[in-house]
Coordinates of C-alpha atoms and ligand atoms in Angstrom, one line a residue:
M1 CA 158.8 -165.2 6.3
D2 CA 156.1 -163.7 3.5
D3 CA 154.7 -165.5 0.6
A4 CA 156.2 -164.0 -1.8
T5 CA 159.9 -166.0 -0.3
R6 CA 158.2 -168.7 -0.6
R7 CA 156.8 -168.3 -3.6
N8 CA 160.1 -167.4 -5.5
G9 CA 163.6 -169.3 -6.0
M10 CA 164.2 -172.5 -7.5
Y11 CA 165.4 -175.8 -5.4
H12 CA 168.2 -176.4 -8.2
D13 CA 169.4 -174.9 -11.8
L14 CA 168.1 -178.3 -13.6
E15 CA 164.7 -176.9 -13.4
Q16 CA 165.8 -173.5 -15.6
E17 CA 167.4 -176.1 -18.2
P18 CA 167.0 -174.9 -21.7
E19 CA 165.2 -177.8 -23.6
E20 CA 167.7 -179.1 -25.5
Q21 CA 170.0 -179.5 -23.0
R22 CA 167.0 -181.1 -21.1
R23 CA 166.5 -183.0 -23.7
E24 CA 170.2 -184.2 -24.5
R25 CA 170.6 -184.8 -20.4
K26 CA 167.8 -187.0 -19.9
W27 CA 168.3 -189.2 -23.4
Q28 CA 172.1 -189.6 -21.9
A29 CA 171.2 -190.8 -18.3
A30 CA 168.3 -192.6 -20.2
V31 CA 170.9 -194.8 -22.1
E32 CA 173.4 -194.6 -19.6
L33 CA 170.2 -196.6 -17.3
I34 CA 169.4 -199.2 -20.0
R35 CA 173.4 -200.3 -20.2
Q36 CA 173.4 -200.8 -16.3
A37 CA 169.8 -202.4 -16.4
W38 CA 170.9 -204.5 -19.0
N39 CA 174.3 -206.0 -17.0
S40 CA 172.8 -205.8 -13.5
A41 CA 168.5 -206.4 -13.8
P42 CA 168.0 -209.7 -15.3
A43 CA 164.3 -208.9 -15.8
F44 CA 164.9 -205.9 -17.9
K45 CA 167.5 -207.5 -20.2
T46 CA 165.2 -210.7 -20.8
R47 CA 162.0 -207.8 -21.3
L48 CA 164.7 -206.5 -24.2
E49 CA 165.3 -209.6 -25.5
N50 CA 161.8 -210.5 -26.2
A51 CA 161.6 -207.2 -28.2
G52 CA 164.7 -208.8 -30.2
M53 CA 166.9 -206.1 -28.6
T54 CA 169.9 -205.2 -26.8
P55 CA 171.5 -202.1 -25.5
E56 CA 173.7 -201.1 -28.7
D57 CA 170.0 -201.1 -30.5
V58 CA 168.4 -198.4 -28.8
R59 CA 170.4 -194.9 -30.8
S60 CA 167.1 -192.9 -31.1
A61 CA 164.1 -191.9 -29.8
Q62 CA 162.4 -194.5 -32.5
D63 CA 164.4 -196.9 -30.8
W64 CA 163.6 -196.4 -27.2
Q65 CA 159.9 -196.6 -28.1
R66 CA 160.5 -200.3 -29.1
I67 CA 161.1 -201.1 -25.6
P68 CA 158.2 -202.6 -24.6
V69 CA 156.8 -200.7 -21.7
L70 CA 156.3 -202.4 -18.1
R71 CA 152.9 -202.5 -16.7
K72 CA 152.3 -202.2 -12.6
K73 CA 150.5 -205.4 -12.7
Q74 CA 153.7 -207.2 -14.1
L75 CA 154.9 -206.3 -10.9
I76 CA 152.9 -208.9 -8.5
D77 CA 154.3 -211.8 -10.2
L78 CA 157.6 -210.6 -11.3
Q79 CA 158.9 -209.2 -7.9
R80 CA 158.1 -213.0 -6.3
S81 CA 159.7 -214.8 -9.6
G82 CA 163.0 -214.8 -7.6
L83 CA 166.1 -213.1 -6.1
R84 CA 166.3 -209.3 -6.5
L85 CA 162.6 -208.7 -6.9
G86 CA 162.3 -211.1 -9.7
G87 CA 165.8 -209.3 -11.3
L88 CA 163.9 -206.1 -11.1
L89 CA 166.5 -204.6 -8.7
T90 CA 170.2 -204.2 -9.4
T91 CA 171.2 -204.8 -5.5
D92 CA 170.2 -207.3 -2.8
L93 CA 167.5 -206.8 -0.6
G94 CA 169.5 -206.2 2.7
D95 CA 171.5 -203.5 1.0
L96 CA 168.7 -201.3 0.4
Q97 CA 167.6 -198.3 2.9
R98 CA 164.0 -199.7 3.1
L99 CA 161.5 -202.1 1.7
Y100 CA 157.9 -200.3 1.4
F101 CA 154.8 -202.5 0.5
S102 CA 152.4 -200.3 -1.3
P103 CA 148.9 -200.8 -0.9
G104 CA 148.6 -204.8 -2.3
P105 CA 151.0 -207.0 -3.0
I106 CA 153.6 -204.8 -4.6
A107 CA 156.8 -204.0 -2.6
D108 CA 158.6 -200.7 -3.2
P109 CA 162.7 -200.7 -2.6
E110 CA 164.3 -197.3 -1.5
G111 CA 167.9 -197.2 -2.3
R112 CA 170.3 -195.4 -0.1
D113 CA 171.3 -192.2 -2.6
Q114 CA 170.5 -188.7 -1.3
D115 CA 167.0 -187.2 -2.3
F116 CA 166.1 -190.8 -3.7
W117 CA 162.3 -190.3 -4.9
G118 CA 163.2 -187.0 -6.1
W119 CA 160.5 -184.6 -4.0
T120 CA 162.7 -182.4 -3.0
E121 CA 162.3 -179.7 -5.9
A122 CA 158.4 -180.2 -5.5
F123 CA 158.6 -179.3 -2.2
Y124 CA 160.8 -176.2 -2.7
A125 CA 158.1 -175.2 -5.4
A126 CA 155.1 -175.7 -3.1
G127 CA 156.6 -173.0 -0.7
F128 CA 158.5 -174.8 2.1
R129 CA 161.6 -173.3 3.1
K130 CA 164.6 -174.5 5.9
S131 CA 163.0 -173.6 9.5
D132 CA 159.3 -174.8 8.3
L133 CA 157.8 -177.0 11.0
V134 CA 155.3 -179.4 9.1
Q135 CA 153.1 -181.8 10.5
M136 CA 153.3 -184.7 8.3
T137 CA 149.8 -186.6 8.1
F138 CA 150.7 -189.4 5.7
G139 CA 151.2 -193.2 7.3
Y140 CA 154.2 -194.4 8.1
H141 CA 153.6 -198.1 8.5
L142 CA 154.6 -200.3 5.6
T143 CA 153.3 -197.7 2.8
P144 CA 156.2 -195.5 1.6
A145 CA 154.3 -192.3 1.8
G146 CA 155.2 -190.7 5.4
L147 CA 158.7 -191.3 5.2
M148 CA 159.3 -190.8 1.1
L149 CA 157.7 -187.6 1.4
E150 CA 159.8 -186.5 4.9
E151 CA 162.9 -186.8 2.5
P152 CA 162.5 -183.6 1.0
L153 CA 161.7 -181.9 4.1
R154 CA 164.9 -183.1 5.7
E155 CA 167.1 -182.0 2.5
L156 CA 165.4 -178.5 2.6
G157 CA 166.3 -178.5 6.3
C158 CA 162.5 -178.2 7.7
A159 CA 161.4 -180.2 11.1
V160 CA 158.7 -183.0 10.7
I161 CA 156.2 -183.7 13.2
P162 CA 154.9 -187.5 12.2
A163 CA 151.7 -187.3 13.0
G164 CA 150.5 -189.5 10.8
P165 CA 147.1 -189.9 9.9
G166 CA 144.0 -189.9 11.7
N167 CA 143.4 -188.7 15.2
T168 CA 141.8 -185.3 13.9
M169 CA 141.3 -183.9 17.4
Q170 CA 145.2 -184.5 18.3
Q171 CA 146.1 -183.3 15.0
V172 CA 144.5 -180.0 15.4
E173 CA 145.3 -179.8 19.0
I174 CA 149.2 -179.6 17.7
M175 CA 148.6 -177.4 15.3
T176 CA 147.0 -174.6 17.7
S177 CA 149.2 -175.7 20.0
W178 CA 152.5 -175.2 18.0
P179 CA 153.8 -172.4 15.6
V180 CA 153.4 -175.7 12.6
T181 CA 153.7 -173.5 9.2
G182 CA 153.9 -176.5 6.6
F183 CA 151.1 -179.4 6.5
V184 CA 151.9 -183.0 3.9
G185 CA 148.6 -185.2 3.6
M186 CA 145.4 -185.5 1.6
A187 CA 143.9 -182.2 0.9
S188 CA 140.4 -184.0 2.1
F189 CA 142.3 -184.3 5.5
L190 CA 143.4 -181.2 6.0
K191 CA 139.5 -179.7 5.4
I192 CA 138.7 -182.1 8.0
I193 CA 141.4 -180.8 10.5
R194 CA 139.9 -177.3 9.3
D195 CA 136.3 -178.3 9.8
K196 CA 137.0 -179.6 13.0
A197 CA 138.6 -176.9 14.7
V198 CA 135.8 -174.7 13.2
S199 CA 133.6 -176.7 14.9
Q200 CA 135.4 -176.1 18.2
G201 CA 135.0 -172.0 17.8
K202 CA 139.0 -171.7 16.2
N203 CA 139.6 -169.8 13.4
P204 CA 142.0 -171.1 10.8
R205 CA 143.7 -167.7 10.3
T206 CA 144.7 -166.9 13.7
D207 CA 144.4 -170.0 15.6
F208 CA 146.6 -171.9 13.1
H209 CA 150.1 -170.5 11.6
L210 CA 150.0 -172.8 8.4
R211 CA 151.8 -171.2 5.8
T212 CA 152.4 -173.8 3.1
A213 CA 150.8 -177.2 2.3
F214 CA 152.1 -180.3 0.2
V215 CA 149.1 -182.3 -0.9
A216 CA 149.2 -185.7 -2.8
A217 CA 147.2 -189.0 -3.2
E218 CA 144.0 -188.2 -4.3
R219 CA 142.0 -185.1 -6.8
L220 CA 142.6 -181.6 -6.0
T221 CA 140.2 -179.7 -7.5
E222 CA 140.4 -176.0 -7.8
A223 CA 137.7 -175.5 -5.4
V224 CA 138.8 -177.9 -2.8
R225 CA 142.0 -175.7 -3.1
E226 CA 140.7 -172.6 -3.0
D227 CA 138.6 -173.1 0.1
L228 CA 141.9 -174.1 1.6
E229 CA 143.9 -171.5 0.8
T230 CA 141.3 -168.9 2.0
S231 CA 140.3 -170.0 5.0
F232 CA 144.0 -170.4 6.3
G233 CA 145.5 -167.9 3.9
M234 CA 148.1 -170.2 2.7
L235 CA 149.5 -171.9 -0.4
V236 CA 148.1 -175.1 -0.9
R237 CA 150.3 -177.1 -4.1
Q238 CA 150.3 -180.6 -4.9
G239 CA 152.5 -183.2 -6.5
Y240 CA 152.1 -186.2 -8.6
G241 CA 154.2 -189.2 -8.4
T242 CA 153.8 -193.4 -7.7
A243 CA 155.0 -195.4 -4.9
D244 CA 157.3 -197.4 -7.4
L245 CA 158.7 -194.4 -9.0
G246 CA 158.4 -190.8 -6.9
C247 CA 158.5 -187.8 -7.9
I248 CA 156.8 -187.5 -11.5
A249 CA 155.6 -184.1 -11.7
Y250 CA 154.9 -181.1 -9.4
E251 CA 153.2 -177.8 -9.3
C252 CA 154.8 -174.3 -9.2
P253 CA 153.7 -171.3 -7.5
D254 CA 152.1 -170.2 -11.1
M255 CA 150.3 -173.7 -11.0
G256 CA 148.6 -174.5 -14.4
G257 CA 149.7 -178.0 -14.8
M258 CA 152.7 -179.9 -13.2
H259 CA 156.3 -179.3 -14.1
L260 CA 157.6 -182.6 -15.0
S261 CA 160.6 -183.8 -12.5
S262 CA 164.0 -183.3 -13.7
R263 CA 165.0 -186.8 -12.4
C264 CA 162.8 -189.1 -14.6
L265 CA 161.5 -189.1 -18.3
V266 CA 158.0 -188.7 -18.6
E267 CA 156.8 -190.1 -22.3
I268 CA 152.6 -189.7 -23.0
C269 CA 151.8 -192.9 -25.2
D270 CA 148.9 -194.7 -26.5
P271 CA 148.1 -197.0 -23.8
K272 CA 147.4 -200.3 -26.3
T273 CA 150.6 -200.1 -27.9
G274 CA 152.6 -197.8 -25.4
E275 CA 153.7 -195.6 -28.6
P276 CA 154.7 -192.3 -27.6
L277 CA 152.0 -189.4 -29.0
P278 CA 152.4 -186.4 -30.9
A279 CA 152.7 -183.2 -28.2
G280 CA 149.6 -182.2 -26.8
E281 CA 147.5 -185.5 -27.2
T282 CA 146.2 -187.2 -23.8
G283 CA 147.4 -190.8 -23.5
E284 CA 149.1 -192.7 -20.8
V285 CA 152.1 -191.5 -18.7
V286 CA 155.3 -194.0 -19.2
V287 CA 158.0 -193.0 -16.7
T288 CA 161.4 -193.9 -16.5
P289 CA 163.4 -192.7 -13.3
F290 CA 166.8 -192.5 -13.4
N291 CA 167.0 -194.9 -10.6
P292 CA 170.1 -197.4 -11.4
V293 CA 169.1 -199.3 -7.8
Y294 CA 165.3 -199.9 -9.3
P295 CA 165.7 -199.3 -13.3
L296 CA 161.7 -199.3 -14.5
I297 CA 162.1 -198.6 -17.9
R298 CA 158.9 -197.5 -19.5
F299 CA 156.7 -198.2 -16.2
A300 CA 153.3 -197.4 -17.3
T301 CA 151.1 -195.8 -14.8
G302 CA 148.0 -196.5 -15.8
D303 CA 147.1 -192.9 -15.3
L304 CA 146.1 -190.7 -18.6
S305 CA 147.5 -187.3 -19.0
R306 CA 148.8 -184.5 -21.8
L307 CA 151.4 -182.2 -21.7
I308 CA 151.6 -178.9 -21.6
T309 CA 154.8 -177.2 -23.4
Q310 CA 154.1 -173.4 -23.1
P311 CA 156.6 -171.2 -21.2
C312 CA 155.5 -171.2 -17.5
A313 CA 155.7 -167.7 -15.5
C314 CA 157.6 -169.1 -12.5
G315 CA 161.0 -169.6 -15.1
R316 CA 161.1 -173.2 -14.8
T317 CA 161.1 -174.2 -18.3
A318 CA 159.9 -178.1 -18.0
P319 CA 156.4 -179.0 -19.6
K320 CA 154.3 -179.4 -17.7
L321 CA 151.4 -182.3 -17.0
A322 CA 147.6 -181.1 -17.5
G323 CA 146.8 -183.3 -14.1
I324 CA 145.6 -186.5 -14.4
L325 CA 142.8 -187.0 -16.8
G326 CA 141.9 -190.8 -15.9
R327 CA 142.8 -194.3 -15.5
A328 CA 144.2 -196.0 -18.7
D329 CA 143.7 -199.5 -17.9
D330 CA 141.3 -202.1 -15.1
T331 CA 142.5 -200.5 -12.2
A332 CA 141.5 -197.6 -10.3
K333 CA 142.4 -195.3 -7.3
V334 CA 140.1 -194.2 -5.2
K335 CA 141.4 -191.9 -1.9
G336 CA 145.2 -192.8 -2.7
Q337 CA 144.6 -196.4 -3.0
F338 CA 144.4 -198.5 -6.3
I339 CA 141.5 -200.8 -6.6
Y340 CA 142.5 -204.1 -8.5
P341 CA 139.6 -206.1 -9.7
H342 CA 142.2 -209.5 -8.8
Q343 CA 142.2 -208.1 -5.0
V344 CA 138.5 -207.9 -5.0
A345 CA 137.7 -211.1 -6.3
Q346 CA 140.0 -212.6 -3.2
V347 CA 137.7 -210.9 -0.8
M348 CA 134.4 -211.9 -3.0
C349 CA 135.3 -216.0 -3.2
R350 CA 135.1 -215.6 0.7
F351 CA 131.2 -215.0 0.4
P352 CA 129.9 -218.4 -2.0
Q353 CA 126.6 -216.7 -2.1
V354 CA 127.8 -214.1 -4.4
V355 CA 127.2 -214.7 -7.7
R356 CA 128.5 -212.1 -9.1
W357 CA 130.1 -208.6 -8.0
Q358 CA 130.8 -205.0 -9.6
V359 CA 132.6 -202.3 -8.0
V360 CA 131.5 -198.8 -9.4
I361 CA 133.5 -195.8 -8.4
S362 CA 131.8 -192.4 -9.1
N363 CA 132.5 -189.2 -7.7
P364 CA 129.0 -187.0 -7.0
K365 CA 129.8 -183.4 -6.0
G366 CA 133.7 -184.1 -6.9
K367 CA 133.8 -186.7 -4.0
D368 CA 134.5 -189.9 -4.9
H369 CA 132.0 -192.7 -3.9
L370 CA 132.7 -196.4 -3.7
E371 CA 130.5 -198.9 -4.3
L372 CA 130.2 -202.8 -4.3
R373 CA 127.4 -204.5 -6.3
L374 CA 126.2 -207.8 -5.2
E375 CA 124.5 -210.0 -7.3
I376 CA 123.3 -212.5 -4.8
A377 CA 121.9 -216.3 -4.2
D378 CA 121.0 -216.1 -1.1
N379 CA 120.7 -214.2 2.4
I380 CA 124.0 -212.0 3.0
D381 CA 125.3 -209.9 6.1
S382 CA 126.6 -206.8 4.2
A383 CA 128.1 -205.5 7.0
S384 CA 130.5 -208.2 7.2
V385 CA 131.4 -207.9 3.1
Q386 CA 132.0 -204.3 3.8
A387 CA 134.1 -205.0 6.7
A388 CA 136.5 -207.8 5.0
F389 CA 136.5 -205.3 1.7
Q390 CA 137.9 -202.4 3.9
E391 CA 140.2 -205.2 5.4
G392 CA 141.4 -206.5 2.2
L393 CA 141.1 -203.2 0.2
K394 CA 141.7 -200.6 3.0
L395 CA 138.6 -198.8 1.2
R396 CA 135.0 -199.0 2.7
P397 CA 132.5 -199.6 -0.1
E398 CA 128.5 -198.8 0.0
V399 CA 127.4 -202.2 -0.7
S400 CA 124.1 -202.3 -2.5
I401 CA 122.3 -205.7 -3.1
R402 CA 120.8 -207.3 -5.8
T403 CA 118.6 -210.2 -6.2
E404 CA 118.8 -212.2 -9.6
S405 CA 116.5 -210.7 -11.9
E406 CA 117.5 -207.6 -11.5
G407 CA 121.5 -208.6 -11.5
L408 CA 124.4 -208.1 -13.1
S409 CA 124.9 -208.9 -16.8
E410 CA 127.7 -211.9 -17.1
N411 CA 129.7 -209.6 -19.1
A412 CA 129.4 -206.8 -16.6
P413 CA 133.3 -205.2 -16.0
A414 CA 134.4 -206.0 -12.6
L415 CA 135.3 -202.4 -11.9
V416 CA 133.2 -199.1 -13.4
D417 CA 134.7 -195.7 -13.3
E418 CA 132.0 -193.2 -13.7
R419 CA 133.9 -190.4 -11.8
N420 CA 134.1 -187.0 -14.3
Y421 CA 136.3 -184.5 -13.6
E422 CA 134.7 -182.0 -16.1
D423 CA 134.1 -179.6 -13.2
A424 CA 136.8 -179.9 -11.8
Ligands
LIG1 ZN1 155.8 -173.3 -13.1

């Protein structure tokens, strides 16, 4: 199959819907969703009642924005507060298709509907086509990534090699021995695979058969994309979504941002008030997926972005998100994993020598770097702190020890995100 075929076409008509029609369709879907959630998801009913509202009060966009946003960290306690994930779910747990656990303590329920997470249009836009043989390098255990991103491949008629993460040698062996045309995983991992192959004397263009890649879970810089596209002679496209929501937006062949998914309502809001901002301003991405099983209405992702409304050459009419421009609250995402200060605190309380701690995330040369700064009162084995942190948060920090005299101030923030995306 030539690259022109991969770059052309749409998965379905909704991608070319006129704007007016899209707005009306999404509004009707949103209104129907809150009616269903009011009747079947007690947690939503309580949220609406606390705002002094009923579904009948939601008649316009102005009414809609009065619905208080739901934050990811609220899920932690809410999901454990009662049956059906504390009334967030409209079905019994046993009637789901799967129940995942995203990093940390949050459950992610998957219903039985076809294309449940909505990634299929994204994979089509990334150039995946029927009869592709695709190597899946996201994990399959507990976290949703592997299975969630297999779903669109099944919809499109591709075959999947469920390789999972790690095992670089074996990944190279499979990709160079078999006609693997697609890759799904982190761009940084594809780079590691490529570099390993090159070190073995292999040529990415002639020893591999890759034509397209769908990457996610970490920031993709244009330098990394170009490096991969050039060395393999392939397309590299990314999508944006979360374990709770599924697909939110995705790149098309023409790039320049990520088209909003046809299966959710996306708002850009003031991170403090939850009120929508004027078009083009940067704010928090607030998403309502049209998911009657798990109606996370007005779910605040904590990610910052802005909307691009200029027409796209690809013919898709949905506005685009201008990538993820930062984090709105006190969590940060590193290598696809969220870091919550309370998770770090849970690890740190095992080390009584630690007086204060701080997590600092930076990105020298565009690569995420995690540092755990410790102020200690007594000797500590930094390797065991590192191991405990990795066990609890699935990320390995560099540990830097400070004595009391050069220690952290009492009000030092638990999490500092110093990453700079200017040069991306
Ligand atoms: Zn486009």
